[in-house]
Short mmCIF file of C-alpha atoms in Angstrom, two decimals:
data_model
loop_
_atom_site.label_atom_id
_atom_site.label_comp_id
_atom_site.label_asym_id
_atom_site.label_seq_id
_atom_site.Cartn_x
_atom_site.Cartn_y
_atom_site.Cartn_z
CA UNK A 8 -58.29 44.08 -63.66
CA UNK A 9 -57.23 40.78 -62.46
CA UNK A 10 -56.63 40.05 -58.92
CA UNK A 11 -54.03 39.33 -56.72
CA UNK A 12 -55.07 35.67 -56.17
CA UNK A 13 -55.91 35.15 -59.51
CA UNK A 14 -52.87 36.40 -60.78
CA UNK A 15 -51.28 33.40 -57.99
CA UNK A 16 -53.67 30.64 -59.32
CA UNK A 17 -52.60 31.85 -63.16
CA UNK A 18 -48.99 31.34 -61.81
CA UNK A 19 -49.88 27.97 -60.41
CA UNK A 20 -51.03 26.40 -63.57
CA UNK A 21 -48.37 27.44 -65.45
CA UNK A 22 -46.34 25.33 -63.74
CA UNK A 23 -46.73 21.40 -64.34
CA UNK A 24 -48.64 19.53 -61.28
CA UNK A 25 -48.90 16.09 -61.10
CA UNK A 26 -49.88 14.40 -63.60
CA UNK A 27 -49.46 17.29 -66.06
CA UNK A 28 -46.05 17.11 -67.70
CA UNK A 29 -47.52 15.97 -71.46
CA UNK A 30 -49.97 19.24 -70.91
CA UNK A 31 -46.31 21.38 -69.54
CA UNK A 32 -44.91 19.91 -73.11
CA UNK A 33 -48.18 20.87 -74.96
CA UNK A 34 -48.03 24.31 -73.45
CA UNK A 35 -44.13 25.18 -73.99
CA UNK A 36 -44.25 23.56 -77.91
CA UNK A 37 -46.50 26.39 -78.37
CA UNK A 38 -44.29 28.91 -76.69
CA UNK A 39 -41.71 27.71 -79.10
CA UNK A 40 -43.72 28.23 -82.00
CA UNK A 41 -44.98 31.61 -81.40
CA UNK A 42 -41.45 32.53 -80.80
CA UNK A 43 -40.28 31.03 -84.25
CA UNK A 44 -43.30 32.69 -86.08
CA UNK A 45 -42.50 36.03 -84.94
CA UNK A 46 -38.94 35.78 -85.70
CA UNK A 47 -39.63 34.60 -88.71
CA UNK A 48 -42.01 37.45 -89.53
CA UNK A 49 -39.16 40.15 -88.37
CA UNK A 50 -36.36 38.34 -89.83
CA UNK A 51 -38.04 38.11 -93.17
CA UNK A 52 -39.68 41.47 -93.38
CA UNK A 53 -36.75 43.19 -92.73
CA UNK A 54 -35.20 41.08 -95.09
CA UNK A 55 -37.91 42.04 -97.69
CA UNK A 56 -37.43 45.56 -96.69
CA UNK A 57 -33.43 45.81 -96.85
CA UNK A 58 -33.61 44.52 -100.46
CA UNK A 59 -36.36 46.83 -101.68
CA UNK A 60 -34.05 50.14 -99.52
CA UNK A 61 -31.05 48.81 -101.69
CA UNK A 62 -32.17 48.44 -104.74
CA UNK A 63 -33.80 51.37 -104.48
CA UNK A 64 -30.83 53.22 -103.34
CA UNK A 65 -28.34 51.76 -105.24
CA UNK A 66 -30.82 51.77 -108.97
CA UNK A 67 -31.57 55.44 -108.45
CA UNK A 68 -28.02 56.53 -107.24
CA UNK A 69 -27.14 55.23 -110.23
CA UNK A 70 -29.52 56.07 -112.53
CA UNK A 71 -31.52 58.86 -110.87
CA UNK A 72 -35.25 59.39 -110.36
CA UNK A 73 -36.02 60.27 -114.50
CA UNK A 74 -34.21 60.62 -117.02
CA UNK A 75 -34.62 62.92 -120.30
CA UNK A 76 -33.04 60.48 -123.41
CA UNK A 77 -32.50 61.65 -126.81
CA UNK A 78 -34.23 60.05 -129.77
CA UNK A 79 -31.20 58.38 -131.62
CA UNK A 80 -29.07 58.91 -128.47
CA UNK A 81 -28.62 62.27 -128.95
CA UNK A 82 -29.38 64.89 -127.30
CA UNK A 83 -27.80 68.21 -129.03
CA UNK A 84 -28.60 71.62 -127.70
CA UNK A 85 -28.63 69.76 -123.94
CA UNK A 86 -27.12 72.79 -122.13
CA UNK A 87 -30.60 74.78 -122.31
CA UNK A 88 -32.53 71.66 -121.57
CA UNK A 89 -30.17 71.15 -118.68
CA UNK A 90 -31.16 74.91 -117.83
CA UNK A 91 -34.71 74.39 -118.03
CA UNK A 92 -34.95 71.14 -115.20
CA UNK A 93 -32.63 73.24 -113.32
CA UNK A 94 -35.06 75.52 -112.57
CA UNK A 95 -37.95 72.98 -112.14
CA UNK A 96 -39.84 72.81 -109.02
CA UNK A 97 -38.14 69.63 -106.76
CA UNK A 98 -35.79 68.87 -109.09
CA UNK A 99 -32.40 69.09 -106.97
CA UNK A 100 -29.36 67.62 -109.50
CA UNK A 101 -29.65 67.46 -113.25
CA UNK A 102 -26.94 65.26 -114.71
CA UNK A 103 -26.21 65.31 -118.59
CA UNK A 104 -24.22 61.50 -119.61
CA UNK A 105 -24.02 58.97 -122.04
CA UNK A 106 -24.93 55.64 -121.89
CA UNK A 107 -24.13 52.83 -124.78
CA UNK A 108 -24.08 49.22 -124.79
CA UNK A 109 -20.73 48.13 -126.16
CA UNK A 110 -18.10 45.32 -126.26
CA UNK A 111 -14.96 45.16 -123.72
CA UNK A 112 -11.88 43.12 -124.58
CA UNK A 113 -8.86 42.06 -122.96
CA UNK A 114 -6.37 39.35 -123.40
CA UNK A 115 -9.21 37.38 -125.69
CA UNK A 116 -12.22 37.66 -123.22
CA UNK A 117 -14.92 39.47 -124.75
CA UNK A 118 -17.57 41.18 -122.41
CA UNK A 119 -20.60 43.21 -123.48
CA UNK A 120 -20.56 46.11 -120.89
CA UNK A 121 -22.03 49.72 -121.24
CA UNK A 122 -19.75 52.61 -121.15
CA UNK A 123 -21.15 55.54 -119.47
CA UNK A 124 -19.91 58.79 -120.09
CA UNK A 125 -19.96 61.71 -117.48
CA UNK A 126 -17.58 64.67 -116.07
CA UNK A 127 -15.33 63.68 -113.40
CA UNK A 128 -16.96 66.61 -110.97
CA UNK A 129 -20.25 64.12 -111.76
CA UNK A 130 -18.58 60.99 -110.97
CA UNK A 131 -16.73 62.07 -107.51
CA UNK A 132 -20.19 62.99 -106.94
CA UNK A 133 -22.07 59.86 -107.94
CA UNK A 134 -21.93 58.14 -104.44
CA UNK A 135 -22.36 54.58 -105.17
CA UNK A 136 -19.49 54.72 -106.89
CA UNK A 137 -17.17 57.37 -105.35
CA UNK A 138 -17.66 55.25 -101.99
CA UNK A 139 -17.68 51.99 -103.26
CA UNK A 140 -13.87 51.65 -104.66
CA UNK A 141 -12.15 48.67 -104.13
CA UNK A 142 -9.16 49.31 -105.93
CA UNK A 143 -7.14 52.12 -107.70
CA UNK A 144 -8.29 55.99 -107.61
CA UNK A 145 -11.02 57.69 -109.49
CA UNK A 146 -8.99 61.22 -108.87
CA UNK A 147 -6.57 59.43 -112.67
CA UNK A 148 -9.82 59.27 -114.43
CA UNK A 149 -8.99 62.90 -116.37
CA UNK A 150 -10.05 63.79 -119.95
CA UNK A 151 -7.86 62.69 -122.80
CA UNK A 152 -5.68 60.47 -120.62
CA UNK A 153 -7.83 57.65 -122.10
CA UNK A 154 -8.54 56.22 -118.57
CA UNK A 155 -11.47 54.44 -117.43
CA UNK A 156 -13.27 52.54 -114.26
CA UNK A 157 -14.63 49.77 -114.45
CA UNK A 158 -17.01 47.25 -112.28
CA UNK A 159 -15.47 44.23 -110.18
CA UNK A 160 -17.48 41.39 -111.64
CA UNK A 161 -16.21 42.93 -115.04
CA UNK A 162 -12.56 42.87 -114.32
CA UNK A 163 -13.22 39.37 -112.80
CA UNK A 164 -14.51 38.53 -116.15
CA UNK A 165 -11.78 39.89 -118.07
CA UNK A 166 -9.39 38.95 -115.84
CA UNK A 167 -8.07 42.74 -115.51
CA UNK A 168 -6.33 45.21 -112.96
CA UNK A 169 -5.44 48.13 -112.36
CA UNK A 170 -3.08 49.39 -114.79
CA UNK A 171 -4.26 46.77 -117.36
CA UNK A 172 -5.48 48.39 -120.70
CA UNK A 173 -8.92 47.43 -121.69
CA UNK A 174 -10.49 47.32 -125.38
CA UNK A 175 -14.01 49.46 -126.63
CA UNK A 176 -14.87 47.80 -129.54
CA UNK A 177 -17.68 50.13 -131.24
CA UNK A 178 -19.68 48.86 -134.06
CA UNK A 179 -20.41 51.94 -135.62
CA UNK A 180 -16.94 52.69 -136.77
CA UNK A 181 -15.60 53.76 -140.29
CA UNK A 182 -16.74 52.76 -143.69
CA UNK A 183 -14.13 51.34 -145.52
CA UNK A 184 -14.43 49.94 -149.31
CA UNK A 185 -14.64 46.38 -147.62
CA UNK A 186 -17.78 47.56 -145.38
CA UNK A 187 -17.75 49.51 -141.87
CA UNK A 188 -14.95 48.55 -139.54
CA UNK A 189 -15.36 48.39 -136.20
CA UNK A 190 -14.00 51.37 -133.71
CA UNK A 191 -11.56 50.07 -131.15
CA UNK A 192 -9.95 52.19 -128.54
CA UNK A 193 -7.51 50.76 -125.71
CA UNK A 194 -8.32 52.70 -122.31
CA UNK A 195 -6.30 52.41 -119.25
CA UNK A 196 -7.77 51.18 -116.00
CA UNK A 197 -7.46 53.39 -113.43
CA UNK A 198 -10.43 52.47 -110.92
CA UNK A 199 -12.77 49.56 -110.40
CA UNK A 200 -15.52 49.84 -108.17
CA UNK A 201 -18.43 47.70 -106.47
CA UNK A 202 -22.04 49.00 -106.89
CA UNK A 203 -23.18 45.90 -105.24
CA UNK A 204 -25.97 45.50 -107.97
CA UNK A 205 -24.66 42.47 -110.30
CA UNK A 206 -25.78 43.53 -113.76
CA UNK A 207 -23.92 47.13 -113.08
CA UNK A 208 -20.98 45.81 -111.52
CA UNK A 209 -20.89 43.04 -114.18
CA UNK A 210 -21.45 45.48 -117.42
CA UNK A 211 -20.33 49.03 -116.39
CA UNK A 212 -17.64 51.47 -117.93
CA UNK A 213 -17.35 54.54 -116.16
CA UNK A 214 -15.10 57.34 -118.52
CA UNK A 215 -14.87 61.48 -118.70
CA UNK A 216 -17.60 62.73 -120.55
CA UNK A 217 -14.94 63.92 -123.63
CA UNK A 218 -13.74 60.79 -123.97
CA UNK A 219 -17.29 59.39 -124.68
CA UNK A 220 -18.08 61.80 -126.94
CA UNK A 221 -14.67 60.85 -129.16
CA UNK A 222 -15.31 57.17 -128.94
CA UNK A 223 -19.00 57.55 -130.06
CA UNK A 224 -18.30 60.44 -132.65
CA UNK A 225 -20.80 62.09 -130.69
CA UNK A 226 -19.36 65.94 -131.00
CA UNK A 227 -20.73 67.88 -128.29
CA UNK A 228 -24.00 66.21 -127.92
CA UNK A 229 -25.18 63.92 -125.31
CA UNK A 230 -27.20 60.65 -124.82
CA UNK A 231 -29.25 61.74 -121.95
CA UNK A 232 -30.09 63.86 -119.00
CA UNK A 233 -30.01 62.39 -115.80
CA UNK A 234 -32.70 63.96 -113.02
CA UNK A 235 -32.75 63.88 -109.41
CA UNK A 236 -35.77 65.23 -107.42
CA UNK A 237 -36.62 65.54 -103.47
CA UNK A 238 -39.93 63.34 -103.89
CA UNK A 239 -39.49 60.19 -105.99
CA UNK A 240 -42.69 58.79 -105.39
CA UNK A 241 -44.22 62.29 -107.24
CA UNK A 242 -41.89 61.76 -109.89
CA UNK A 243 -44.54 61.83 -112.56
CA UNK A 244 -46.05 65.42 -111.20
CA UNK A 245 -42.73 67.08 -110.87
CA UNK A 246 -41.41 66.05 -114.86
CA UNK A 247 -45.03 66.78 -115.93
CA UNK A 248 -44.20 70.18 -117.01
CA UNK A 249 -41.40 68.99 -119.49
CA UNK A 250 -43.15 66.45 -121.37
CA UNK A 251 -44.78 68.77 -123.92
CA UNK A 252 -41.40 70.25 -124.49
CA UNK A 253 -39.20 68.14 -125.79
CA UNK A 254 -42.04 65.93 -127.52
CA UNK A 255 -40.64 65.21 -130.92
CA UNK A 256 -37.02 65.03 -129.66
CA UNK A 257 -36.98 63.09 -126.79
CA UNK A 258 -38.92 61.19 -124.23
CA UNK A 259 -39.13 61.27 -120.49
CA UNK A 260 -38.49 58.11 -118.31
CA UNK A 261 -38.58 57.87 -114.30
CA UNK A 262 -37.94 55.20 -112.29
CA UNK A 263 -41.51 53.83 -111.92
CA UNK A 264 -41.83 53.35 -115.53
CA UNK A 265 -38.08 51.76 -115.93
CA UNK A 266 -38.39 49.39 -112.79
CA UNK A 267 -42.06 48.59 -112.43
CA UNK A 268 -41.63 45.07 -112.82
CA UNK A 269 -38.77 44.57 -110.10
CA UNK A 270 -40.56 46.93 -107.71
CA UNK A 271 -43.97 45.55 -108.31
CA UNK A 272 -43.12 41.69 -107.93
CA UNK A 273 -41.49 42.96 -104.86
CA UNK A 274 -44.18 44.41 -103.03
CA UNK A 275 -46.76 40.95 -104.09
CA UNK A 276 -43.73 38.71 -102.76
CA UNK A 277 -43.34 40.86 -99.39
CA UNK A 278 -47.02 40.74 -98.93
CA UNK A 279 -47.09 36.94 -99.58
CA UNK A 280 -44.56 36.47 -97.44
CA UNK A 281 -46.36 38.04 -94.48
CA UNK A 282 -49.54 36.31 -95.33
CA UNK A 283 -47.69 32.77 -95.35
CA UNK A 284 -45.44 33.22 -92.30
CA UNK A 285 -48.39 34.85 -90.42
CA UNK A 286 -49.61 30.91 -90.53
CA UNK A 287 -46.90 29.70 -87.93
CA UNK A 288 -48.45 32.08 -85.86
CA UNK A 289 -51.50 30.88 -85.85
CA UNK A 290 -51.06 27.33 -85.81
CA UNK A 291 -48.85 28.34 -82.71
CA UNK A 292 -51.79 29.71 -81.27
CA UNK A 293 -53.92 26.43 -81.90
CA UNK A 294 -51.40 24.63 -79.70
CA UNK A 295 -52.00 27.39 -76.85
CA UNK A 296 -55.72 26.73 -77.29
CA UNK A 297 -55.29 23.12 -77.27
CA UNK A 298 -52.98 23.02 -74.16
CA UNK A 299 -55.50 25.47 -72.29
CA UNK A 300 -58.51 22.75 -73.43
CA UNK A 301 -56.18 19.90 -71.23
CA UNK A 302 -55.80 22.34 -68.28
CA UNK A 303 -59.22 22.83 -67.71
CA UNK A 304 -59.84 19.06 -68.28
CA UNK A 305 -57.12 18.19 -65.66
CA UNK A 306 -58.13 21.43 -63.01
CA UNK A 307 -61.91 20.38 -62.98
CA UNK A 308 -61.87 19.77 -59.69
CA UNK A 309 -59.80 22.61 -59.02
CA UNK A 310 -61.90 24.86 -60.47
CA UNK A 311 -65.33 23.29 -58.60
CA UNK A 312 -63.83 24.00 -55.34
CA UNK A 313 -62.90 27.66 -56.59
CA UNK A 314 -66.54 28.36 -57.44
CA UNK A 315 -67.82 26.57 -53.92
CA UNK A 316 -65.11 29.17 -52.50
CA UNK A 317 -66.81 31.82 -53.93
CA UNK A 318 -64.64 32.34 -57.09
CA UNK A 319 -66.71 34.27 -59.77
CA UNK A 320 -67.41 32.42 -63.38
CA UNK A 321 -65.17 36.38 -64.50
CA UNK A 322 -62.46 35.42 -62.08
CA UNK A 323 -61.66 31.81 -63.79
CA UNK A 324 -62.32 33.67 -67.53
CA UNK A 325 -59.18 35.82 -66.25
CA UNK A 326 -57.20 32.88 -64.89
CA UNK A 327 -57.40 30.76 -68.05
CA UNK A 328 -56.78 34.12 -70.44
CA UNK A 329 -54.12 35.22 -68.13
CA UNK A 330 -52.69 31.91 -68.48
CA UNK A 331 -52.62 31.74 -72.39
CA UNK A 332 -51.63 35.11 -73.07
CA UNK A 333 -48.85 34.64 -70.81
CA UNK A 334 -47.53 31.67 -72.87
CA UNK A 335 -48.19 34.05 -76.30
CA UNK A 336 -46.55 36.93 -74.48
CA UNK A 337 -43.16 34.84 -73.76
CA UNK A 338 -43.02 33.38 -77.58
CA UNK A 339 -43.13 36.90 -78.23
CA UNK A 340 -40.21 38.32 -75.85
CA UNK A 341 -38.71 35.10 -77.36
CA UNK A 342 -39.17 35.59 -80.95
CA UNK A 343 -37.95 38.86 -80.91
CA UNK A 344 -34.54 38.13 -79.53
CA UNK A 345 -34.08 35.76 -82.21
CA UNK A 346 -35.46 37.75 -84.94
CA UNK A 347 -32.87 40.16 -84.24
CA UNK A 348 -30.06 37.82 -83.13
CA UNK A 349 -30.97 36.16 -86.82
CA UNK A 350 -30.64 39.41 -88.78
CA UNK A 351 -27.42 40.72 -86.93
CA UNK A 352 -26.04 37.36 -88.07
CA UNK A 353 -27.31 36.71 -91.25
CA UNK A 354 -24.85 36.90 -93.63
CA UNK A 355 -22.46 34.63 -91.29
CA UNK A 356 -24.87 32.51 -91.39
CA UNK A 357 -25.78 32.52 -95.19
CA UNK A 358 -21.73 32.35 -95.55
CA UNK A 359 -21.74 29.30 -92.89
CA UNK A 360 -24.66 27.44 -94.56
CA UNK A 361 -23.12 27.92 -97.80
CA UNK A 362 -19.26 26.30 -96.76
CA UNK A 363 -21.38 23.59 -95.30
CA UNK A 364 -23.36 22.88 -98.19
CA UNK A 365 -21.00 23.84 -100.74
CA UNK A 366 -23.51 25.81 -102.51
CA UNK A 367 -24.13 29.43 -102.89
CA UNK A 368 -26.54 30.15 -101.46
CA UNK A 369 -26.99 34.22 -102.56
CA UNK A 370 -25.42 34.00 -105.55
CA UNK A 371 -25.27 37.97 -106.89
CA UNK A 372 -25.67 37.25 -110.29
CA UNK A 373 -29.46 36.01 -108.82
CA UNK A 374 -30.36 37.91 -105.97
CA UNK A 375 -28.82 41.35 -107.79
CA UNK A 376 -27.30 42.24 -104.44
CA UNK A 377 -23.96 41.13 -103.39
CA UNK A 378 -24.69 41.13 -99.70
CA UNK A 379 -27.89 39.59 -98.05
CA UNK A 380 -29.60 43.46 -96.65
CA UNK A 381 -32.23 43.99 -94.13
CA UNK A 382 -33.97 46.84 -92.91
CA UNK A 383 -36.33 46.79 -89.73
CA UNK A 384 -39.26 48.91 -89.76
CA UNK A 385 -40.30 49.42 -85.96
CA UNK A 386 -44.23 49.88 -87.25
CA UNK A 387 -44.07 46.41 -88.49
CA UNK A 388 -42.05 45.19 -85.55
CA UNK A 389 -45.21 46.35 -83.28
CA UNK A 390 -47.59 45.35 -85.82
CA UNK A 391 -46.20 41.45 -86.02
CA UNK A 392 -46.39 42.19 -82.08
CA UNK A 393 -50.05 42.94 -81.97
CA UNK A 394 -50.74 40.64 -84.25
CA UNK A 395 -49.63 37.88 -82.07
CA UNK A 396 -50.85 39.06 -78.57
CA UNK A 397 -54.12 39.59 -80.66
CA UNK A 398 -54.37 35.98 -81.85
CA UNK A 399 -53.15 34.52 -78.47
CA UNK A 400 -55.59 36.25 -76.86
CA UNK A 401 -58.30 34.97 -79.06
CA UNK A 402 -56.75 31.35 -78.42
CA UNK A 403 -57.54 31.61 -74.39
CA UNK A 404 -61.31 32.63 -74.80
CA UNK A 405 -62.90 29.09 -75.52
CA UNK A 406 -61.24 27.61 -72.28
CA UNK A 407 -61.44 30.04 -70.55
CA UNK A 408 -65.34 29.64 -71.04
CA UNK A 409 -65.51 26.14 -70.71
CA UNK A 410 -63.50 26.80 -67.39
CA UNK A 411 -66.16 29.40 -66.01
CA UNK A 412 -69.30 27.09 -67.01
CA UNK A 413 -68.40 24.70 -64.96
CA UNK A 414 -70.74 23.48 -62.55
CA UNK A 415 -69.46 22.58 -59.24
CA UNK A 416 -72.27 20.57 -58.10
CA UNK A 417 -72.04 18.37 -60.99
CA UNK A 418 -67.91 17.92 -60.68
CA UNK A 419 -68.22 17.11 -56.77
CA UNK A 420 -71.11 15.02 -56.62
CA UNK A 421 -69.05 11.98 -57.35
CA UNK A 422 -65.71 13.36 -55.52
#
């Protein structure tokens, strides 16, 4: 435990004496740099972790956690199939749709979208889209009323409304004697709605299941069977069991297998990240050690008279560490203020940048999101903590030794 007078002499030299203001400037650049390291560790690994929380959410809200897909895009007798993941250990929600890639027109824009079928009861409760309408109602999207929603960037694209009527052009339409003409189908838009992923809001068609089915002269059948269990990351254990049955006549996907890239390069960049940012903090910490190498230069004599006063070679090790980790401790109070004050204002300042620069600088149709996300994680907020305490520490032990092993005979013999 440190003393009461060493905890005044730490005090002391934390303050500039005479002589020592280039030492003072030394000692609060490196205050300033811890501080901007460890915001810039919070700032960007919340960052990191608010992308990786959305995408997640909004990908598997979407598409679920595994999906059962018919070879050919059908799926025929899907009701007992349906039955069978029903009653599956973990699986919670089993959602039978149809998905297809086809070709939107309106007013001579053409836009390849994909039009996904599913029963109104499934799309009030599909949350990233029930919540995320920004214009019209999805309670008009009824079977047989030919009504559809669609995405924001799309009707941006298209230049459409609500109200407007959009074209489904299907390729696989009727053969004629001149060849196969294409299926088109005018559908009414009733809804358009903001996922907040780019590619979905760009491409997606939302319609009642029946409607699907007519347009792709599917009868009763459907494309796929959506899956939703309580433990994503045990995805694989939990469809195990229906693998072997429907081998032959379809084929299981989950969301590790359909997103491994994205998630993968996501987890190498956040770790990269850390790595790389985790250098400001330690060539912060350099500048402590090199400030605390000038104060013991400049105390010298200080410190002989201390040890002719009795002062123990541990006392002066707990001055000069005291000293340090005091300047480490205050980056850190500093840098987390501004690590948070940075994410509670980032997108004003992303939008502020941006009108100042005149470039965009998330563009959606890049970054996937629309919105720049974050998500702290309070283990990683402690963690960057420790980390710099840990390394500022470290920093003070050098001088601190060169302060103890100082010998006072030698320093005063020529005072």
């Amino acid at each position: 435990m440190i003393t009461r007078y060493e905890r005044m002499i730490a005090s002391r030299y934390l303050l500039p004496g005479k002589g020592e203001g280039f030492i003072f400037l030394v000692a609060a650049i490196s205050l300033i740099a811890v501080a901007l390291g460890v915001a810039a560790l919070i700032t960007v690994m919340s960052v990191m972790n608010g992308f990786r929380a959305e995408m997640f959410d909004r990908i598997l809200g979407l598409n679920g956690h595994a999906v059962v897909q018919g070879y050919g895009g059908r799926i025929e007798a899907w009701q007992p199939l349906a039955a069978k993941l029903k009653a599956m250990p973990g699986v919670t929600e089993v959602t039978p749709l149809i998905e297809q890639p086809l070709m939107g027109s309106y007013a001579g824009r053409v836009e390849g979208v994909i039009v996904r079928g599913m029963t109104v009861k499934d799309i009030a409760n599909t949350r990233v889209i029930a919540q995320n309408v920004v214009a019209g109602d999805l309670k008009n999207l009824q079977p047989g009323t030919s009504t559809v929603a669609i995405g924001v960037r799309l009707a941006e694209a298209l230049g459409a409304r609500i109200g407007d009527e959009i074209s489904l052009i299907n390729p696989q339409g009727e053969s004629t004697p001149f060849g196969t003409v294409p299926r088109i189908v005018a559908y009414r838009i009733v809804a358009v709605f903001e996922v907040g992923i780019f590619e979905y809001d760009k491409a997606f068609v939302v319609m009642p299941m029946q409607d699907a089915q007519v347009l792709l002269r599917l009868g009763d059948a459907v494309g796929m069977v959506e899956v939703v269990t309580n433990d994503p990351d045990n995805i694989g254990m939990i469809m195990a069991p229906i693998v072997p049955q429907v081998t032959g006549q379809a084929v299981v996907v989950d969301w590790k297998t359909s997103n491994s890239a994205l998630f993968s390069a996501l987890v190498v960049e956040r770790t990269v990240m850390f790595w790389v940012l985790s250098i400001i903090i330690l060539v912060a910490v350099f500048n402590i050690l090199s400030s605390l190498i000038m104060l013991v230069r400049a105390k010298t004599r200080d410190i002989a008279i201390l040890r002719t006063m009795g002062a123990s070679r541990a006392a002066l090790m707990r001055v000069f560490v005291t000293v340090g980790t005091i300047i480490g401790g205050l980056g850190i109070g500093l840098g987390i203020v501004l690590g948070f004050t940075l994410l509670y204002f980032r997108q004003n300042i992303i939008d502020g940048v941006s009108k100042l620069t005149g470039t965009d600088l998330w563009d959606p149709s890049v970054r996937y999101l629309s919105d720049l996300p974050a998500k702290t994680d309070p283990l990683e907020v402690v963690g960057i903590v420790l980390l710099a305490l840990l390394l500022s520490f470290l920093a003070t032990l050098y001088p601190a030794w060169k302060a103890a092993s100082t010998d006072p005979v030698q320093v005063l013999r020529y005072e």
